[in-house]
Amino acid sequence: MEIKKVSIIGLGALGILFAHHLSERMPKGDLRIIADEERIRRYKRDGVYCNGQRCEFNYLNPEDKEDPADLLIFAVKYNGLNKAIQAAKNQVGEQTIILSALNGITSERIIGQTYGMDKILYCVAQGMDAVKEGNRLTYEHMGMLVFGEQEPGVISQRVKRVAQFLESMAVPFEAVTDMNRRMWGKFMLNVGVNQTVAVYENNYGGIQKEGSARETMIAAMREVMVLSEKEGIYLTETDLTYWLNLLDTLNPKGKPSMRQDMEARRFSEVELFSGAVLELGKKYGVATPVNQELYRRIKEIEAQY
């Protein structure tokens, strides 16, 4: 079954990036942006811009009933996930495939509790250097979507359907058979780069060069490597090098989402990063002092809002 109708919920950096790209290649009615009435009014009044171009999106209220989406993409922040799951109810049908572009390693399970794990493909979005300020997004590197089944070694028909669609839309992607490892690798990267750039108040350039910020980032990532062994994932130095090399390709002036949140005085996704590391450390009796300190400093900053 060919993917024709796509729904996206969440117009943060990733939502705008992919929605704008797809809107230039799909019939307008086949790409739906799901948002509440207040957001829709604001989007239409103020506009949404991607690299200076005003986006012309087809907006749907959560209560609007049309044919279910063939592909549903969650691109919200973690603290908006539960609300987004309810808002997407009219988008999910028998054949709907769901991708989550959220950070962390838990969103697929949370979405699956409502819609069934049989509709979920595991996914990570990587390599983007998108920066969102207000209603304007800028980026140089689009990055790519990496996705696959949770079960290792399998390229299913669902994976093939999504791959065929993304290829037809010129969306960079990689369909893989080791999604647990990829998700833990992205988690390791986020734990290091998001938190370090936020605490040091710099940008990608600040951790692409040698110095205390890069040392802190790598130390935080190594704590995730130790925990991955306890979870049976076994991240290695090869994985660490892969993600550091990816990081070095990003625009040095770009900033990860947590730094952007703090600049806007929004509460961050720290519980997804060091918060999750501390919980796993407690579970397995593994010391995580670097993430403990990052967690403390981020909470200290947020307490001043």
Coordinates of C-alpha atoms in Angstrom, one line a residue:
M1 CA 0.0 0.0 0.0
E2 CA 1.5 3.3 -1.1
I3 CA 1.9 6.1 1.3
K4 CA -0.1 9.1 0.1
K5 CA -1.5 11.0 3.1
V6 CA 0.8 12.2 5.8
S7 CA 0.0 14.0 9.0
I8 CA 2.5 15.8 11.2
I9 CA 1.8 16.9 14.8
G10 CA 4.2 19.5 16.2
L11 CA 5.7 22.6 14.5
G12 CA 8.9 22.8 16.3
A13 CA 12.2 22.7 14.5
L14 CA 11.8 19.2 13.1
G15 CA 8.1 19.6 12.3
I16 CA 8.7 22.8 10.3
L17 CA 11.7 21.3 8.5
F18 CA 10.0 18.2 7.3
A19 CA 6.6 19.8 6.7
H20 CA 8.1 22.5 4.6
H21 CA 10.1 20.0 2.6
L22 CA 7.1 17.7 2.0
S23 CA 4.8 20.6 1.2
E24 CA 6.8 21.5 -1.8
R25 CA 6.5 17.9 -3.2
M26 CA 3.0 16.7 -2.2
P27 CA -0.6 17.8 -3.0
K28 CA -1.6 20.3 -0.4
G29 CA -4.5 18.3 0.8
D30 CA -2.4 15.2 1.4
L31 CA -0.2 16.8 4.0
R32 CA -2.0 17.7 7.2
I33 CA -0.6 19.7 10.1
I34 CA -2.5 18.8 13.2
A35 CA -2.9 21.7 15.7
D36 CA -5.5 23.1 18.0
E37 CA -7.6 26.1 17.0
E38 CA -5.5 28.7 18.9
R39 CA -2.3 27.5 17.3
I40 CA -3.9 27.4 13.8
R41 CA -5.1 31.0 14.2
R42 CA -1.6 32.1 15.3
Y43 CA 0.1 30.2 12.5
K44 CA -2.2 31.8 9.9
R45 CA -1.9 35.2 11.4
D46 CA 1.8 35.4 12.0
G47 CA 3.0 32.8 9.4
V48 CA 5.6 30.0 9.8
Y49 CA 8.9 30.5 7.9
C50 CA 11.6 28.1 6.8
N51 CA 14.8 29.6 5.6
G52 CA 13.1 32.8 4.9
Q53 CA 10.2 31.3 3.0
R54 CA 6.6 31.5 4.3
C55 CA 5.2 28.0 4.6
E56 CA 1.8 27.3 3.1
F57 CA 0.4 24.4 5.2
N58 CA -2.9 22.6 5.3
Y59 CA -4.0 22.7 9.0
L60 CA -6.4 20.3 10.7
N61 CA -8.0 20.6 14.1
P62 CA -7.8 17.4 16.1
E63 CA -11.6 17.0 15.9
D64 CA -11.6 17.2 12.1
K65 CA -12.4 13.9 10.5
E66 CA -10.8 12.9 7.2
D67 CA -9.3 9.7 5.9
P68 CA -6.7 8.4 8.3
A69 CA -3.0 9.1 7.6
D70 CA -0.9 6.5 5.9
L71 CA 2.1 8.0 7.8
L72 CA 1.8 9.9 11.1
I73 CA 4.9 11.8 12.4
F74 CA 5.1 13.0 16.0
A75 CA 7.4 16.0 16.2
V76 CA 6.4 17.6 19.5
K77 CA 8.5 18.2 22.6
Y78 CA 8.4 15.4 25.2
N79 CA 6.2 17.4 27.6
G80 CA 3.6 17.8 24.9
L81 CA 3.5 14.1 23.9
N82 CA 0.5 12.9 25.9
K83 CA -1.6 15.8 24.6
A84 CA -0.4 15.1 21.1
I85 CA -1.3 11.5 21.3
Q86 CA -4.9 12.4 22.1
A87 CA -4.9 15.1 19.4
A88 CA -3.9 12.5 16.7
K89 CA -6.7 10.1 17.3
N90 CA -8.6 10.9 14.1
Q91 CA -5.4 10.4 12.1
V92 CA -4.8 6.8 13.0
G93 CA -6.4 3.9 11.0
E94 CA -5.8 0.3 10.4
Q95 CA -2.9 0.8 8.0
T96 CA -1.3 3.9 9.6
I97 CA 2.4 3.8 10.3
I98 CA 3.7 6.0 13.1
L99 CA 7.2 7.6 13.4
S100 CA 8.3 9.5 16.4
A101 CA 11.0 12.2 15.9
L102 CA 11.2 12.9 19.6
N103 CA 14.4 12.8 21.6
G104 CA 15.1 10.1 24.1
I105 CA 14.3 6.4 24.1
T106 CA 10.8 6.2 25.5
S107 CA 8.4 8.0 23.1
E108 CA 7.6 4.9 20.9
R109 CA 6.6 2.9 23.9
I110 CA 4.4 5.7 25.2
I111 CA 2.6 6.2 21.8
G112 CA 2.3 2.4 21.5
Q113 CA 0.4 2.2 24.7
T114 CA -2.5 4.1 23.0
Y115 CA -2.3 3.0 19.4
G116 CA -0.5 -0.3 19.6
M117 CA 3.2 -1.2 19.0
D118 CA 2.2 -2.8 15.7
K119 CA 1.8 0.7 14.3
I120 CA 5.1 2.0 15.4
L121 CA 8.4 2.0 13.6
Y122 CA 11.4 3.1 15.8
C123 CA 13.0 6.3 14.5
V124 CA 15.7 8.8 15.2
A125 CA 16.2 12.1 13.5
Q126 CA 19.9 12.9 13.2
G127 CA 22.3 15.4 11.6
M128 CA 20.0 18.5 11.6
D129 CA 21.4 21.9 12.6
A130 CA 18.0 23.6 12.6
V131 CA 17.6 26.7 14.7
K132 CA 14.1 28.0 15.5
E133 CA 13.5 31.5 16.8
G134 CA 9.9 32.4 17.2
N135 CA 8.1 31.4 14.1
R136 CA 11.2 31.2 11.9
L137 CA 13.4 28.2 11.3
T138 CA 16.8 28.2 9.6
Y139 CA 19.0 25.3 8.8
E140 CA 21.9 24.3 6.5
H141 CA 21.9 20.5 7.0
M142 CA 18.6 18.7 6.8
G143 CA 20.0 15.6 8.4
M144 CA 18.1 12.4 7.9
L145 CA 15.5 10.0 9.4
V146 CA 16.9 6.6 10.5
F147 CA 14.1 4.1 11.1
G148 CA 13.3 0.4 11.4
E149 CA 11.6 -2.3 13.4
Q150 CA 12.4 -2.8 17.0
E151 CA 13.1 -6.5 16.3
P152 CA 16.8 -6.7 15.1
G153 CA 17.7 -8.0 11.7
V154 CA 14.3 -7.3 10.0
I155 CA 13.4 -5.1 7.0
S156 CA 9.7 -5.4 7.0
Q157 CA 7.1 -4.4 4.4
R158 CA 6.2 -1.4 6.6
V159 CA 9.9 -0.2 6.5
K160 CA 9.9 -0.7 2.8
R161 CA 6.8 1.4 2.4
V162 CA 8.2 4.3 4.3
A163 CA 11.6 4.0 2.6
Q164 CA 9.8 4.1 -0.8
F165 CA 7.8 7.2 0.2
L166 CA 10.8 9.1 1.6
E167 CA 12.9 8.3 -1.5
S168 CA 10.1 9.7 -3.7
M169 CA 10.1 12.9 -1.6
A170 CA 13.9 13.3 -1.6
V171 CA 14.0 13.0 2.2
P172 CA 17.4 11.7 3.3
F173 CA 16.9 8.4 5.2
E174 CA 18.4 5.2 6.3
A175 CA 16.4 2.0 6.9
V176 CA 18.4 -0.1 9.4
T177 CA 18.1 -3.4 11.3
D178 CA 19.7 -2.3 14.6
M179 CA 17.3 0.4 15.8
N180 CA 17.9 -0.2 19.5
R181 CA 21.6 0.5 19.0
R182 CA 20.8 3.6 16.9
M183 CA 18.4 5.0 19.4
W184 CA 20.8 4.5 22.3
G185 CA 23.5 6.1 20.2
K186 CA 21.4 9.2 19.5
F187 CA 20.4 9.2 23.2
M188 CA 24.2 9.2 24.1
L189 CA 24.8 12.1 21.7
N190 CA 21.8 14.1 23.1
V191 CA 22.9 13.5 26.7
G192 CA 26.3 14.9 25.8
V193 CA 25.7 17.7 23.3
N194 CA 22.3 19.1 24.4
Q195 CA 23.2 19.5 28.0
T196 CA 26.8 20.6 27.6
V197 CA 26.0 23.4 25.1
A198 CA 23.1 24.5 27.4
V199 CA 25.3 24.7 30.5
Y200 CA 28.3 26.3 28.8
E201 CA 26.0 28.7 26.9
N202 CA 27.6 28.3 23.5
N203 CA 26.9 26.5 20.2
Y204 CA 28.0 23.5 18.2
G205 CA 31.3 25.3 17.6
G206 CA 32.0 25.3 21.3
I207 CA 32.0 21.6 21.5
Q208 CA 33.6 20.9 18.1
K209 CA 36.9 22.2 19.4
E210 CA 39.1 20.8 22.1
G211 CA 38.5 22.2 25.6
S212 CA 36.6 21.7 28.8
A213 CA 33.2 21.8 27.1
R214 CA 34.1 19.0 24.7
E215 CA 35.6 17.0 27.6
T216 CA 32.5 17.4 29.6
M217 CA 30.3 16.3 26.7
I218 CA 32.4 13.1 26.0
A219 CA 32.5 12.2 29.7
A220 CA 28.7 12.5 29.9
M221 CA 28.4 10.3 26.8
R222 CA 30.7 7.7 28.3
E223 CA 28.4 7.3 31.3
V224 CA 25.7 6.4 28.8
M225 CA 28.0 3.8 27.2
V226 CA 28.4 2.1 30.6
L227 CA 24.6 2.0 31.1
S228 CA 24.1 0.6 27.6
E229 CA 26.0 -2.5 28.6
K230 CA 23.6 -3.0 31.5
E231 CA 20.7 -2.7 29.0
G232 CA 22.3 -5.3 26.6
I233 CA 23.0 -2.7 23.9
Y234 CA 26.8 -2.5 24.3
L235 CA 27.7 0.8 22.7
T236 CA 31.4 0.9 21.9
E237 CA 34.2 3.4 21.1
T238 CA 33.2 2.9 17.4
D239 CA 29.7 4.2 18.2
L240 CA 31.1 7.2 20.1
T241 CA 33.4 8.1 17.2
Y242 CA 30.4 7.8 14.7
W243 CA 28.4 10.3 16.7
L244 CA 31.3 12.7 17.3
N245 CA 32.1 12.6 13.6
L246 CA 28.4 13.4 12.8
L247 CA 28.5 16.3 15.3
D248 CA 31.6 17.7 13.6
T249 CA 29.6 18.1 10.3
L250 CA 27.0 20.5 11.8
N251 CA 27.1 24.3 11.4
P252 CA 29.3 25.6 14.2
K253 CA 26.8 28.5 14.7
G254 CA 23.9 26.1 15.2
K255 CA 22.5 25.2 18.6
P256 CA 20.8 22.0 19.9
S257 CA 17.2 22.2 21.2
M258 CA 18.0 22.5 24.9
R259 CA 20.2 25.6 24.3
Q260 CA 17.4 27.1 22.2
D261 CA 14.9 26.3 25.0
M262 CA 17.0 28.0 27.6
E263 CA 17.6 31.1 25.5
A264 CA 13.8 31.4 25.2
R265 CA 13.4 30.7 29.0
R266 CA 11.4 27.5 28.2
F267 CA 11.7 24.5 30.5
S268 CA 13.9 21.9 28.8
E269 CA 13.8 18.1 28.2
V270 CA 16.4 17.5 30.9
E271 CA 14.4 14.6 32.4
L272 CA 14.8 12.8 29.0
F273 CA 18.6 13.2 29.2
S274 CA 20.5 13.4 32.5
G275 CA 17.2 12.7 34.3
A276 CA 17.0 9.3 32.5
V277 CA 20.7 8.7 33.0
L278 CA 20.4 9.2 36.8
E279 CA 17.4 6.9 37.0
L280 CA 19.2 4.1 35.1
G281 CA 22.3 4.7 37.2
K282 CA 20.2 4.2 40.3
K283 CA 18.6 1.1 38.8
Y284 CA 22.0 -0.6 38.0
G285 CA 24.1 0.9 40.8
V286 CA 26.3 2.8 38.3
A287 CA 27.8 6.1 39.3
T288 CA 27.0 9.0 36.9
P289 CA 28.7 12.1 38.4
V290 CA 29.0 14.1 35.2
N291 CA 25.3 13.8 34.4
Q292 CA 24.5 14.5 38.1
E293 CA 26.4 17.8 37.8
L294 CA 24.8 18.7 34.4
Y295 CA 21.3 17.9 35.9
R296 CA 22.0 20.1 38.9
R297 CA 23.2 23.1 36.8
I298 CA 20.3 22.9 34.3
K299 CA 17.8 22.8 37.1
E300 CA 19.6 25.7 38.7
I301 CA 19.3 27.7 35.5
E302 CA 15.6 26.8 35.1
A303 CA 14.8 27.8 38.7
Q304 CA 15.7 31.4 37.7
Y305 CA 12.9 31.6 35.1

